[in-house]
Every structure is written in C-alpha cells, then in structure tokens.
Coordinates of C-alpha atoms in Angstrom, one line a residue:
X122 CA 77.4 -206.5 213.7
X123 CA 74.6 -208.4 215.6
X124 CA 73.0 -205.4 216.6
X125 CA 72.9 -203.4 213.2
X126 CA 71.7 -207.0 212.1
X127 CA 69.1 -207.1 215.0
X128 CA 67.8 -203.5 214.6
X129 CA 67.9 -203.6 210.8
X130 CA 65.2 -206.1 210.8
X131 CA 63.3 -204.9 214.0
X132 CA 63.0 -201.3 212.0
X133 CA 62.3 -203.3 208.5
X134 CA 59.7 -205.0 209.9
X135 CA 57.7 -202.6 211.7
X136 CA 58.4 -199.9 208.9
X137 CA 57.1 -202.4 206.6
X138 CA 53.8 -202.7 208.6
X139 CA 53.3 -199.4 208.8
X140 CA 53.8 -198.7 205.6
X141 CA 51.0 -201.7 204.1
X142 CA 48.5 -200.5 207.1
X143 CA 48.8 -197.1 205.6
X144 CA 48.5 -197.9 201.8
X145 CA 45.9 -200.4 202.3
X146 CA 43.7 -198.0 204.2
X147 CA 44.3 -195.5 201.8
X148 CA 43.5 -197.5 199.1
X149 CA 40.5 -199.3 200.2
X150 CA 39.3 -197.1 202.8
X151 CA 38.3 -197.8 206.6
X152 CA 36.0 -200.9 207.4
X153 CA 32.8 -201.0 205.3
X154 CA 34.0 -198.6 202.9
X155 CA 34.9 -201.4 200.4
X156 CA 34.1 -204.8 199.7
X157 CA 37.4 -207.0 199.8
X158 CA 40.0 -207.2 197.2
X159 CA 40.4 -210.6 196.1
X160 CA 43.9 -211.5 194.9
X161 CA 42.7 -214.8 194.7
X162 CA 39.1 -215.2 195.4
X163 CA 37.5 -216.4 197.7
X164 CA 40.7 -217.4 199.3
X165 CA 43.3 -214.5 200.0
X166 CA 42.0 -210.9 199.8
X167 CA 42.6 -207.6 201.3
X168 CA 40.0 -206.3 203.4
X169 CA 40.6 -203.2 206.1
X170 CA 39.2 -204.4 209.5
X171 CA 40.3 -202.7 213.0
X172 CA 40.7 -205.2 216.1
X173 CA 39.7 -203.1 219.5
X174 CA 41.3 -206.2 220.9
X175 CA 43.8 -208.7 221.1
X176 CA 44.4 -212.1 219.6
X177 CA 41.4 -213.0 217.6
X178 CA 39.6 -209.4 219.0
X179 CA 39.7 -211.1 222.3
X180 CA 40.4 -207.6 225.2
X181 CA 38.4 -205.3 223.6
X182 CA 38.8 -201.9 225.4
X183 CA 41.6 -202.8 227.2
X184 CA 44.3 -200.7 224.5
X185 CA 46.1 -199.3 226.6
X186 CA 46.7 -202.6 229.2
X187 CA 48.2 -204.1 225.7
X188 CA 50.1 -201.2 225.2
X189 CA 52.0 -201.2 228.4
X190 CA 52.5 -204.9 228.3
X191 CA 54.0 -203.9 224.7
X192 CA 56.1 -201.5 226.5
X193 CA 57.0 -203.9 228.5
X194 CA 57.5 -207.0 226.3
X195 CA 60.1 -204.5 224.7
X196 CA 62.2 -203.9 227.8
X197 CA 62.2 -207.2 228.4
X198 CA 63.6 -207.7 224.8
X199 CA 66.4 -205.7 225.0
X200 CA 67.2 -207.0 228.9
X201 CA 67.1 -210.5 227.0
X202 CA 69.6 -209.3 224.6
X203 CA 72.2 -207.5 226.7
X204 CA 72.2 -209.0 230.5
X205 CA 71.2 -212.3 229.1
X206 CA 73.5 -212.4 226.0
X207 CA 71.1 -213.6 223.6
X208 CA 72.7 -211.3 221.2
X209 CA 75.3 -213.8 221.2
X210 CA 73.0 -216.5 218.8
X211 CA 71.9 -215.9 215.2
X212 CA 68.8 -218.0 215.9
X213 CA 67.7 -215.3 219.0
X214 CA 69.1 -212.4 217.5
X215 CA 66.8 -212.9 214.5
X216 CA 63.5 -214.3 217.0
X217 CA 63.5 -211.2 218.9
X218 CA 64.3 -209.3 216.8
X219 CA 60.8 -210.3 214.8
X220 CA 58.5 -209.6 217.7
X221 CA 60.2 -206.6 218.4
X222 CA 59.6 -205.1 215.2
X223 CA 55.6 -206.7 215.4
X224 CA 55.4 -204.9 218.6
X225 CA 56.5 -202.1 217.5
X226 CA 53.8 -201.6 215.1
X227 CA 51.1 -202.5 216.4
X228 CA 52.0 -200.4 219.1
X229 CA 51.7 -197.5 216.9
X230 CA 48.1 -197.9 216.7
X231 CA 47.5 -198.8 220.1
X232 CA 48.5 -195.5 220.8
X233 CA 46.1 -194.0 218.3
X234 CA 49.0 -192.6 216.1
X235 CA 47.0 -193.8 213.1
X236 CA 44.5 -190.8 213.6
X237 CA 41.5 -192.9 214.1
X238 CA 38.2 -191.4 213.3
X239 CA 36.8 -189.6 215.9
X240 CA 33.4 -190.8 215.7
X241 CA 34.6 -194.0 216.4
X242 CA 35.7 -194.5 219.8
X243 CA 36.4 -197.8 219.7
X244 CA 38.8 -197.7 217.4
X245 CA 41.0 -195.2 219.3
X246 CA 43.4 -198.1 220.7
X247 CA 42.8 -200.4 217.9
X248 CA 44.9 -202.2 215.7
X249 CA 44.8 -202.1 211.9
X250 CA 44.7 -205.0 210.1
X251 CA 44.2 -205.7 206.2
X252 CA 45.2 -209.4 205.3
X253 CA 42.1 -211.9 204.7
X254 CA 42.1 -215.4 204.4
X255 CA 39.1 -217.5 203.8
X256 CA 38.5 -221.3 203.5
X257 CA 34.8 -222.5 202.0
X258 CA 32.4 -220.7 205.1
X259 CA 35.5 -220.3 207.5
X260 CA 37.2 -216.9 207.7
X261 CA 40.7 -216.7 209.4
X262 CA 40.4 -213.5 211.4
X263 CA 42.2 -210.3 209.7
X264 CA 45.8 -209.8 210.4
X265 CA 48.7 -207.7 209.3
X266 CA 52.4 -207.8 209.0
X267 CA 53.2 -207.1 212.6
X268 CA 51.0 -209.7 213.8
X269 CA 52.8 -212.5 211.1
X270 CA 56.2 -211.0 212.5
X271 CA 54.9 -211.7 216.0
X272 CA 53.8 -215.4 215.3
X273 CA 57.2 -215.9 213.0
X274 CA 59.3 -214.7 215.7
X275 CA 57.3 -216.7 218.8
X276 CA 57.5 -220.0 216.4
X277 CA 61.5 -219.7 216.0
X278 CA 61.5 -219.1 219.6
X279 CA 59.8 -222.3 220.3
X280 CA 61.7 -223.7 217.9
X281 CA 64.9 -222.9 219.6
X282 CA 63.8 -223.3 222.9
X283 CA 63.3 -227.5 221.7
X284 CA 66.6 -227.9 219.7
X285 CA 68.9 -225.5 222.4
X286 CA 67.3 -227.0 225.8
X287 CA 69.9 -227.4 228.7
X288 CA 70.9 -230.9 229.0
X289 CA 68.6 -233.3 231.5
X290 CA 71.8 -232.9 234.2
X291 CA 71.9 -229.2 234.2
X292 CA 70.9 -227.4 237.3
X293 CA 70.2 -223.7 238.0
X294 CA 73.0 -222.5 240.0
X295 CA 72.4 -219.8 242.5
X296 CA 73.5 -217.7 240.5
X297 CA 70.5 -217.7 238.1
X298 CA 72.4 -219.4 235.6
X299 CA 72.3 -223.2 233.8
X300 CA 75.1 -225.8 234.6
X301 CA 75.8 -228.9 234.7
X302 CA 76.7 -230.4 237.8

C-alpha cells in the first residue's frame, strides 16, 4: 500500500511538472519571447526563464555533474526506503517521495529531453522554470513545480528529522543502527 502510495505521488508530481513546463512554454514561448503573465501583478506572474544552473542559477555548465548527483540522490532514495525501512512511516514515505518526484523532473531537462534550441547551447542541460514572484524591486528567482516539490519534501524532512530524533541516550550500535543503551 505504501509504495503505490509513494510512487503515486513521485509519478504525480513530476508528471505534473512536466506537464506545466510544457504548456507554459508553449503558451508563452521561450525566454524573451513574452513579457510576463501577471495573475496578480506585479506580484505572481508566469514568465519562461531557463536556469543553466542550480539553486538560484548557481553551477552553470555543470548539467550533467547535477544530473548524476540526481541519479544518485535517487538511488539513494530508494536504498532509504527498502534497506533502511523508511517505507515504514507516512511522514518519510510522503518526504521522499516529494523530492523524488522534483528530481525526477528536473532531470528530464538536465538531460536535454525538452529539445532545447539548438542555437542555444547553454540551455542544453538547463532547467525550465516558469513561476515568478516579485516583491516592490525584489524578484524571487524563477522556479517550477519540481523545484517547490524539492523544497516541500526537504522541509518535511527537516521537520521529521526534529520531532523523530533518537533520544539523548541512544547510541549507534556496531551495527549501524540507533539504541538505547
């Protein structure tokens, strides 16, 4: 039950940022092909932007480094949830199963599977975003459903990781695993 629960919203999630990142470009074209779209102006807005980078554009060029440690951060995922039974909680099951599904698509267009223009190099391992936020002269940097699925999913992680520590007596056995002593 926990995994149909876990992959339902993995899949849900990414399909759901694929499927805005596709409409939205449609619609509005690539970057600098339309002024923004305010749905509520000048504060939230649509606005097609590609990030060569990685958190706030930071990395650009290095695609396809992000892309392997996307790779990765998946197999690491799915390690979590089997060897280390996080399948077993709700709280995890629904965490990972948020970044998994934000990996997942922006992965996609690390990998160029967007069919970026050719005459744009740089945007050959870039990421698509569309969502604009702005505040009087300061403009949050675009992002997209993966990347709120990524913070989501790292914030209930956090989350947990305060309300579900071990207790101040437990030890790490040498087994790799907590108990108390």
């Amino acid at each position: 039950m926990r995994w149909c629960f876990f992959a339902a919203i993995a899949v849900a999630g990414a399909i759901s940022d694929l499927w805005t990142k596709q409409r939205i470009f449609e619609w509005l074209g690539l970057p600098g092909e339309s002024p923004p779209y305010w749905l509520l102006e000048p504060y939230a807005g649509l606005e097609t932007t590609v990030n060569p980078g990685a958190l706030f554009g930071m990395g650009a060029g290095w695609g396809s480094v992000f892309a392997l440690m996307a790779c990765l951060a998946c197999v690491v995922i799915l390690v979590w949830m089997v060897k280390y039974r996080a399948i077993e909680s709700w709280w995890l099951t629904v965490s990972l199963a948020m970044v998994l599904g934000g990996i997942v698509g922006n992965l996609h267009d690390r990998l160029g599977l967007w069919n970026p223009p050719l005459d744009r190099p740089e945007w050959a391992s870039g990421v698509r975003d569309w969502i604009l936020l702005r505040y009087g002269e300061f403009t949050w940097p675009n992002f997209n459903i993966a990347d709120s699925l990524l913070v989501c999913g790292a914030i209930l992680l956090a989350v947990h990781s305060f309300l579900y520590a071990p207790s101040g007596d437990a030890k790490i056995r040498s087994n790799g695993r907590l108990g108390s002593s």
